[in-house]
CSV table of C-alpha atoms in Angstrom, one decimal:
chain,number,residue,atom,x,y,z
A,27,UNK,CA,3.5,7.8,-23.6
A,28,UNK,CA,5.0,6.5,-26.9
A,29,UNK,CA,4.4,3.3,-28.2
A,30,UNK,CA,8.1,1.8,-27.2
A,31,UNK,CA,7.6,2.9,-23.6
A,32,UNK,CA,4.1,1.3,-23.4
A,33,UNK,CA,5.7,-1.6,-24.9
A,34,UNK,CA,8.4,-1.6,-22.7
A,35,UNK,CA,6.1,-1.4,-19.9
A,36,UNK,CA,3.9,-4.5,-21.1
A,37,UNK,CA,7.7,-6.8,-21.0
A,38,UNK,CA,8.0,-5.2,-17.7
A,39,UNK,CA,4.3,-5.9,-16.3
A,40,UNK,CA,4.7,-9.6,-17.8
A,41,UNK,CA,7.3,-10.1,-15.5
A,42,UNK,CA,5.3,-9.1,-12.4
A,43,UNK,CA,2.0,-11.0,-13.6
A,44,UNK,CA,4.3,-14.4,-14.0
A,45,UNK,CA,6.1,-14.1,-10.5
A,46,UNK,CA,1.9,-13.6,-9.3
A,47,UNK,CA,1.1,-17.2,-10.7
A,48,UNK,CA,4.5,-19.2,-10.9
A,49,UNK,CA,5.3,-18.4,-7.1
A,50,UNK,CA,5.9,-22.4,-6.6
A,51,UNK,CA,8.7,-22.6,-10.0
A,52,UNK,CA,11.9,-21.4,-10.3
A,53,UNK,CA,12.3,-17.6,-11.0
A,54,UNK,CA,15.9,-17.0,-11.8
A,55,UNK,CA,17.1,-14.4,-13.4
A,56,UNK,CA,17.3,-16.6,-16.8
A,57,UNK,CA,13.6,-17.2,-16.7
A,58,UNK,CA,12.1,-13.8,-15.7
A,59,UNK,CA,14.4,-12.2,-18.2
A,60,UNK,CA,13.0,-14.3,-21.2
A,61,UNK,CA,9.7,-13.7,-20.0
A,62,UNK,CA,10.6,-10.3,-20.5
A,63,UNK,CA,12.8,-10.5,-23.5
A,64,UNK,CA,15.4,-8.7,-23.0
A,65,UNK,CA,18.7,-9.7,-22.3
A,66,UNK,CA,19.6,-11.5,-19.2
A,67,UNK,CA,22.7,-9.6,-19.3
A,68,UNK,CA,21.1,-6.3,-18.5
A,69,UNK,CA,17.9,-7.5,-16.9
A,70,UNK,CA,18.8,-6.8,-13.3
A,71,UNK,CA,19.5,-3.4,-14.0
A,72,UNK,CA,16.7,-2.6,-16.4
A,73,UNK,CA,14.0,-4.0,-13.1
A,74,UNK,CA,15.8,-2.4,-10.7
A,75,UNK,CA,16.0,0.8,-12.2
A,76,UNK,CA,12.3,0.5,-13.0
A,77,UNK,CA,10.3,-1.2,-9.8
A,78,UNK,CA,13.4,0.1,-6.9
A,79,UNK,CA,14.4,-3.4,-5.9
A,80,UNK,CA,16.1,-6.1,-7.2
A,81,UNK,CA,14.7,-9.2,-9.0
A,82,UNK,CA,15.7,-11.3,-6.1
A,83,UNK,CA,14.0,-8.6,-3.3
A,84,UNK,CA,10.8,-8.8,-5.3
A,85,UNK,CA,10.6,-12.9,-5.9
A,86,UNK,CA,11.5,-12.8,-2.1
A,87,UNK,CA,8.8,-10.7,-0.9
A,88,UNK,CA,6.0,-11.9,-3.2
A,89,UNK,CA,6.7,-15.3,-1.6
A,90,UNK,CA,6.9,-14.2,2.3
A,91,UNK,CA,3.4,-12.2,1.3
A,92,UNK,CA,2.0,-15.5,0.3
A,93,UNK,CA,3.7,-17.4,3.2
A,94,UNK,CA,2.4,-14.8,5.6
A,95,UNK,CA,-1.1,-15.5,4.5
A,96,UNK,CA,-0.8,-19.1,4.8
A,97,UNK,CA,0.3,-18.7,8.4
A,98,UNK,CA,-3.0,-16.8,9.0
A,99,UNK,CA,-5.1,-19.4,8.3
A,100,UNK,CA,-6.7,-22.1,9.7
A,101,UNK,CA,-5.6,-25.4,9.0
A,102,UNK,CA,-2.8,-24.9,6.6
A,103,UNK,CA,0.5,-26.8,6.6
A,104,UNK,CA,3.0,-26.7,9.0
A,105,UNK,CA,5.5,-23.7,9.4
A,106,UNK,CA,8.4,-26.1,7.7
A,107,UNK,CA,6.0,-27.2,4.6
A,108,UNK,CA,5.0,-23.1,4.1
A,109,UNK,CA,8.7,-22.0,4.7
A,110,UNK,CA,9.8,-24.8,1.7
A,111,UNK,CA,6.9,-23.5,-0.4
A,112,UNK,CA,8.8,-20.2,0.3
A,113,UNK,CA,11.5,-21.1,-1.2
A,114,UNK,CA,13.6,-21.6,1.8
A,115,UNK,CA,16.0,-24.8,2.5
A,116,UNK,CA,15.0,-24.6,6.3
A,117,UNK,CA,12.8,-23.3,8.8
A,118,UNK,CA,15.6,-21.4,10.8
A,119,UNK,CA,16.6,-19.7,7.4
A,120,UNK,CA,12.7,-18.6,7.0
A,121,UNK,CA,11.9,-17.7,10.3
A,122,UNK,CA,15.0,-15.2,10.5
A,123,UNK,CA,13.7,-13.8,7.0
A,124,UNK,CA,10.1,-13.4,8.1
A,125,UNK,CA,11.1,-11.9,11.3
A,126,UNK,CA,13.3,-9.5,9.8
A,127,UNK,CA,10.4,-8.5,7.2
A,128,UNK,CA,7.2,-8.6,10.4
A,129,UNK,CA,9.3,-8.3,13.8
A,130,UNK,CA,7.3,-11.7,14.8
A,131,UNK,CA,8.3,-14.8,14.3
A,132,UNK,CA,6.3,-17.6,12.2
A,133,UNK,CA,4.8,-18.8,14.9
A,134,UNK,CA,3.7,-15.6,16.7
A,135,UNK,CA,2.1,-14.1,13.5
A,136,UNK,CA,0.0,-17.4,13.2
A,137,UNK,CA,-1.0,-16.8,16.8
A,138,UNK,CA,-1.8,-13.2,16.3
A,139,UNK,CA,-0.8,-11.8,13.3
A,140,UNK,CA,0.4,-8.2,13.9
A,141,UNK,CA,-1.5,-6.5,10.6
A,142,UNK,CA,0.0,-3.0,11.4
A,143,UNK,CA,4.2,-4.7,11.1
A,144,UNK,CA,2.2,-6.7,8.1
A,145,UNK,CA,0.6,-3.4,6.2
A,146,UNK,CA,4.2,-1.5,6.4
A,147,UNK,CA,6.2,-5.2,5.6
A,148,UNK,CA,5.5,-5.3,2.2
A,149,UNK,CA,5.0,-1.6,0.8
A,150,UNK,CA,7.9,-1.7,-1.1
A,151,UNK,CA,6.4,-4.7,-3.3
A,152,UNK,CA,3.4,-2.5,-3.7
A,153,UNK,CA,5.3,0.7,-4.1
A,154,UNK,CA,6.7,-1.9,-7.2
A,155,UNK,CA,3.8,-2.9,-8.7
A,156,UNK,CA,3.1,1.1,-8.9
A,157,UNK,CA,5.1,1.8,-10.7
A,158,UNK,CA,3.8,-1.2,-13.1
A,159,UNK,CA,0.3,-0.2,-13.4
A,160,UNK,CA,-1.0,2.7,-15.9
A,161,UNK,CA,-4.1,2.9,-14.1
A,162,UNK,CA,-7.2,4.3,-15.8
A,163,UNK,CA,-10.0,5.6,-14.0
A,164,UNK,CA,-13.4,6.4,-15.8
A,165,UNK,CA,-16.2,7.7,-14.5
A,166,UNK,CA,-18.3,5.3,-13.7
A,167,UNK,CA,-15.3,4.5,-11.0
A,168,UNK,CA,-16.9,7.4,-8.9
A,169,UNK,CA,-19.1,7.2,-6.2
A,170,UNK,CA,-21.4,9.8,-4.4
A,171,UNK,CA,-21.7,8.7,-0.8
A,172,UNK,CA,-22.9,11.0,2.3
A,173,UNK,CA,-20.1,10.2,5.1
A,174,UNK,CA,-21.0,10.3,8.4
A,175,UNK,CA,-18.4,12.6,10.8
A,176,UNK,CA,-15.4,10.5,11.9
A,177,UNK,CA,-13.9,11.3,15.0
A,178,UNK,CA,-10.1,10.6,14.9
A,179,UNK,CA,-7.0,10.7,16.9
A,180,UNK,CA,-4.8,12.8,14.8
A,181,UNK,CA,-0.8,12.9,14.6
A,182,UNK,CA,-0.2,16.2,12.1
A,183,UNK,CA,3.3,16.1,9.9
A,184,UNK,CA,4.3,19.6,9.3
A,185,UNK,CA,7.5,19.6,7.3
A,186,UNK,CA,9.8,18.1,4.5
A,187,UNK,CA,8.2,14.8,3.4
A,188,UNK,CA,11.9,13.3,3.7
A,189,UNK,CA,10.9,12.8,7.0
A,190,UNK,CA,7.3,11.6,6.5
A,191,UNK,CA,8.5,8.4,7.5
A,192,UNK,CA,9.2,9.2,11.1
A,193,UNK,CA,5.6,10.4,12.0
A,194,UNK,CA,4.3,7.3,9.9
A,195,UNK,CA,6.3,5.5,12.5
A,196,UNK,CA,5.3,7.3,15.4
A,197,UNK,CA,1.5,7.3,14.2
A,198,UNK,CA,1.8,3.1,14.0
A,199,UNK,CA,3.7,2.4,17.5
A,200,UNK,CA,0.7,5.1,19.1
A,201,UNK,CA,-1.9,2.7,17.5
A,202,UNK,CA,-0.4,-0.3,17.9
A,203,UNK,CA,-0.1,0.4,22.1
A,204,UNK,CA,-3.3,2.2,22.2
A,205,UNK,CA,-5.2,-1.1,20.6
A,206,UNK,CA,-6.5,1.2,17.6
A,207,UNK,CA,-3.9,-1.6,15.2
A,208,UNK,CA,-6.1,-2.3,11.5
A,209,UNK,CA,-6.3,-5.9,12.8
A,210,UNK,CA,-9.0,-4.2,15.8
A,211,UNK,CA,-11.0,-3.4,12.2
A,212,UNK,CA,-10.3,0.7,13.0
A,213,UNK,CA,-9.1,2.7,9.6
A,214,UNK,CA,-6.4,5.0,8.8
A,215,UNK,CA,-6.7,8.2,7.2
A,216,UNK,CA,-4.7,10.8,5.4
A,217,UNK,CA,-6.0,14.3,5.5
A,218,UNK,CA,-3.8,15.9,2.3
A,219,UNK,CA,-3.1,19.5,3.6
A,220,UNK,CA,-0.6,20.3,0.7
A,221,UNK,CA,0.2,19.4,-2.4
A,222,UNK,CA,2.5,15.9,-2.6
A,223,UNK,CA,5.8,17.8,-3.5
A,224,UNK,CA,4.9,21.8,-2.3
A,225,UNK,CA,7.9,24.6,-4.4
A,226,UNK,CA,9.3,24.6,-0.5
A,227,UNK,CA,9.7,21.4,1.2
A,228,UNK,CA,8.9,22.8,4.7
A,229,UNK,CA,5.2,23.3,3.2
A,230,UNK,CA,4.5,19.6,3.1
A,231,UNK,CA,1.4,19.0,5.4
A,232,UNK,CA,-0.7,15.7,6.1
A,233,UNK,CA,-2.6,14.6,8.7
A,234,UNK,CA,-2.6,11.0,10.0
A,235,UNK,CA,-5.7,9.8,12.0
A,236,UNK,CA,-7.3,6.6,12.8
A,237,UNK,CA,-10.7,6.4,13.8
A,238,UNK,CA,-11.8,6.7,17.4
A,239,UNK,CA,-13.9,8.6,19.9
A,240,UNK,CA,-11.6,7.6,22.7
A,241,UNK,CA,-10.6,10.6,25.1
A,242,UNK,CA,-7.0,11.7,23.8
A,243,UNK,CA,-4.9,13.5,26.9
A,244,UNK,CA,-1.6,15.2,27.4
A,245,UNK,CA,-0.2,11.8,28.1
A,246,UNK,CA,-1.0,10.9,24.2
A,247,UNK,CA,0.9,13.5,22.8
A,248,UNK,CA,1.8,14.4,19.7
A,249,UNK,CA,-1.3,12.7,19.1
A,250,UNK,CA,-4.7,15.1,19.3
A,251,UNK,CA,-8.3,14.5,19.3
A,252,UNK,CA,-10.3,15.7,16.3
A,253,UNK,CA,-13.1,15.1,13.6
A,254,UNK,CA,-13.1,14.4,9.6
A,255,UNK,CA,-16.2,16.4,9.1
A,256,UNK,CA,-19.0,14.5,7.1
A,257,UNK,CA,-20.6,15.3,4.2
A,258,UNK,CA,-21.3,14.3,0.8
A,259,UNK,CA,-18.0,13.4,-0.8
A,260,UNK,CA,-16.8,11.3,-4.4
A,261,UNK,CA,-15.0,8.3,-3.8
A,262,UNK,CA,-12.6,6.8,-6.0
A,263,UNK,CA,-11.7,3.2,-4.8
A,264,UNK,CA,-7.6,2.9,-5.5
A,265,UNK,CA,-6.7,-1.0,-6.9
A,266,UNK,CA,-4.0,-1.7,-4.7
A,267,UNK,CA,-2.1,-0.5,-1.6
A,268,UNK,CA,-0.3,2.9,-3.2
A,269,UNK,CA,1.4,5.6,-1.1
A,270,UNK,CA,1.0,7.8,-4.6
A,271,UNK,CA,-2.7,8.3,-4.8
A,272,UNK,CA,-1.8,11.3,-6.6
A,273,UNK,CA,-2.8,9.8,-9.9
A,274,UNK,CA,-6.1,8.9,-8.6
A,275,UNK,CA,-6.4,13.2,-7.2
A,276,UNK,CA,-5.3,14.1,-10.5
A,277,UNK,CA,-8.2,12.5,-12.2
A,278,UNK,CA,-10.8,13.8,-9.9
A,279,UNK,CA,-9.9,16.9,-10.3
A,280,UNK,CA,-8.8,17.4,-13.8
A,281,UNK,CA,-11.5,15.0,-15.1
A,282,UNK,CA,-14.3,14.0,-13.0
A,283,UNK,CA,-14.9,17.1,-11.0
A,284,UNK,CA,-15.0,19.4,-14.2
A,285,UNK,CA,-17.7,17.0,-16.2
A,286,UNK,CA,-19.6,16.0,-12.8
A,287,UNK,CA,-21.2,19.7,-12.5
A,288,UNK,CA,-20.2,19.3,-8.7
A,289,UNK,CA,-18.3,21.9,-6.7
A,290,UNK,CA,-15.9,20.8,-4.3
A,291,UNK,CA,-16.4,21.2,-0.2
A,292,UNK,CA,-14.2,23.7,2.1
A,293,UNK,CA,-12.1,20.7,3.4
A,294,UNK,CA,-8.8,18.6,1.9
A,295,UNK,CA,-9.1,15.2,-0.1
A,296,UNK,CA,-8.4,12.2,1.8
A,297,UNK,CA,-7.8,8.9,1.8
A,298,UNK,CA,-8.9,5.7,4.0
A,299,UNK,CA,-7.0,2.7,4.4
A,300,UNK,CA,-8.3,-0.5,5.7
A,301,UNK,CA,-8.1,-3.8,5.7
A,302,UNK,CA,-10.4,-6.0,4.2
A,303,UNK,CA,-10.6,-9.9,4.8
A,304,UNK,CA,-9.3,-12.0,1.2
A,305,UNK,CA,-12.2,-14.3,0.4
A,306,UNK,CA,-12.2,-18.3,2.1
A,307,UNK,CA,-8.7,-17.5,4.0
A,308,UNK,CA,-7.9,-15.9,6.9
A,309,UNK,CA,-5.8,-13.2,5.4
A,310,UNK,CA,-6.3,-9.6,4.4
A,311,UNK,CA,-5.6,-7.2,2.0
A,312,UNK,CA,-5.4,-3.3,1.9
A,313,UNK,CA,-8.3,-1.1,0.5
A,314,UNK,CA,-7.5,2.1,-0.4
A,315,UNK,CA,-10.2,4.7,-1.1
A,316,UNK,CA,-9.9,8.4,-1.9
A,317,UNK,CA,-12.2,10.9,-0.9
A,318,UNK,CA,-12.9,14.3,-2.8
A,319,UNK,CA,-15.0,16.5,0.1
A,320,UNK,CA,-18.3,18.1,-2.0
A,321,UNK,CA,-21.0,21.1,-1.5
């Protein structure tokens, strides 16, 4: 990277780290594109080509994240006082946003916050902030841990990713009426059976599972019982929630696994999503850790 584009990159990141602590001010276009210092003329453009959504979209879902977590604890405002500190003129306006972005109302998600609708809500403002972050892993990132084996329910996606999507889908609604949601504390996996983007699309292969020794029948299908074997494995904790974990693979294998003397296992990396409560609320976050199978 040359020293313009990690420039460029810091104006960009500035941006991202003053919507994170002005959330309550407002965050026109004006002000995030002297933050920046570019031009406000050409500042739309320049964030939408780099983070995939607009200005507006990002502000928008940084503030229904924050609103969703202040729904999920006890003894916060009222739904009106959260959907103003949203940055919406009335409740109706916020409730139709939120249940839009969650499929539950206000109201319901303070009941019983769905996690699962929550987890897939707001992956595009973490597929953003992605595409912010230069992350640099060192070795002392690594851990050696001997896992236990998992048994799984297991929906396998054989195919072009373009339709990765789909099976996620499929994958959540099975978990979601089987009671196996992240809220019940169970984790996702991703068993990486190819390479991200395989020379023929129709080689992409990854395995979705979430943990469980419940009996899976006919009646579950295309869901299938099955075991992520244990072993002693290196595990590289991923900050944030990232669907590209492929910078994270690419250091363990071009960097740690070369210097570490260790010899990799007869079984695919993986990764294991859970969530993980945000400390003195009642609100979670996602934590992501990627899993490098070893002799």
């Amino acid at each position: 990277m040359t020293a313009a584009q990690r420039n460029y990159q810091a104006r960009m990141q500035r941006v991202l780290d003053y919507v994170d602590t002005h959330l309550d001010d407002e965050l026109d276009l004006a002000t995030l594109s002297q933050v920046a210092a570019f031009s406000k003329f050409h500042f739309h453009r320049q964030f939408s080509a780099t983070f995939g959504l607009s200005v507006h979209r990002y502000v928008q879902l940084a503030r229904l994240k924050r609103a969703s977590q202040a729904l999920a604890c006890d003894g916060t405002p009222s739904v009106t006082s959260i959907a103003m500190d949203a940055g919406y003129d009335a409740p109706d306006a916020f409730a139709r946003a939120f249940r839009q972005r969650l499929a539950q109302s206000p109201s319901a998600f303070r009941k019983s916050p769905d996690w699962s609708s929550w987890l897939s809500a707001f992956g595009p403002l973490d597929n953003a902030r992605d595409k912010a972050m230069q992350i640099i892993f060192e070795k002392n990132d690594v851990t050696i841990l001997n896992m236990p084996d998992i048994p799984v329910a297991i929906l396998a996606h054989r195919g072009d990713r373009a339709k990765f999507r789909e099976s996620a889908d499929r994958f959540r609604a099975w978990c979601k009426a089987a009671g196996l949601s992240p809220e019940t504390g169970r984790s996702s996996f991703m068993v990486f059976r190819s390479e991200r983007e395989p020379a023929a699309p129709e080689d992409y292969s990854v395995d979705l599972c979430v943990g469980t020794d419940r009996s899976i029948g006919t009646e579950d299908a295309p869901m299938k019982a099955g075991t992520i074997p244990g072993g002693r494995c290196a595990v590289l904790r991923y900050p944030g929630n990232s669907t590209n974990l492929e910078p994270a693979a690419l250091y363990l294998y071009r960097e740690w696994l070369p210097q570490s003397g260790e010899e990799a296992r007869d079984f695919p990396i993986y990764a294991r999503r859970q969530l993980a409560p945000v400390a003195n609320v009642q609100a979670y976050e996602v934590v992501v850790d990627l899993f490098l199978p070893l002799k």
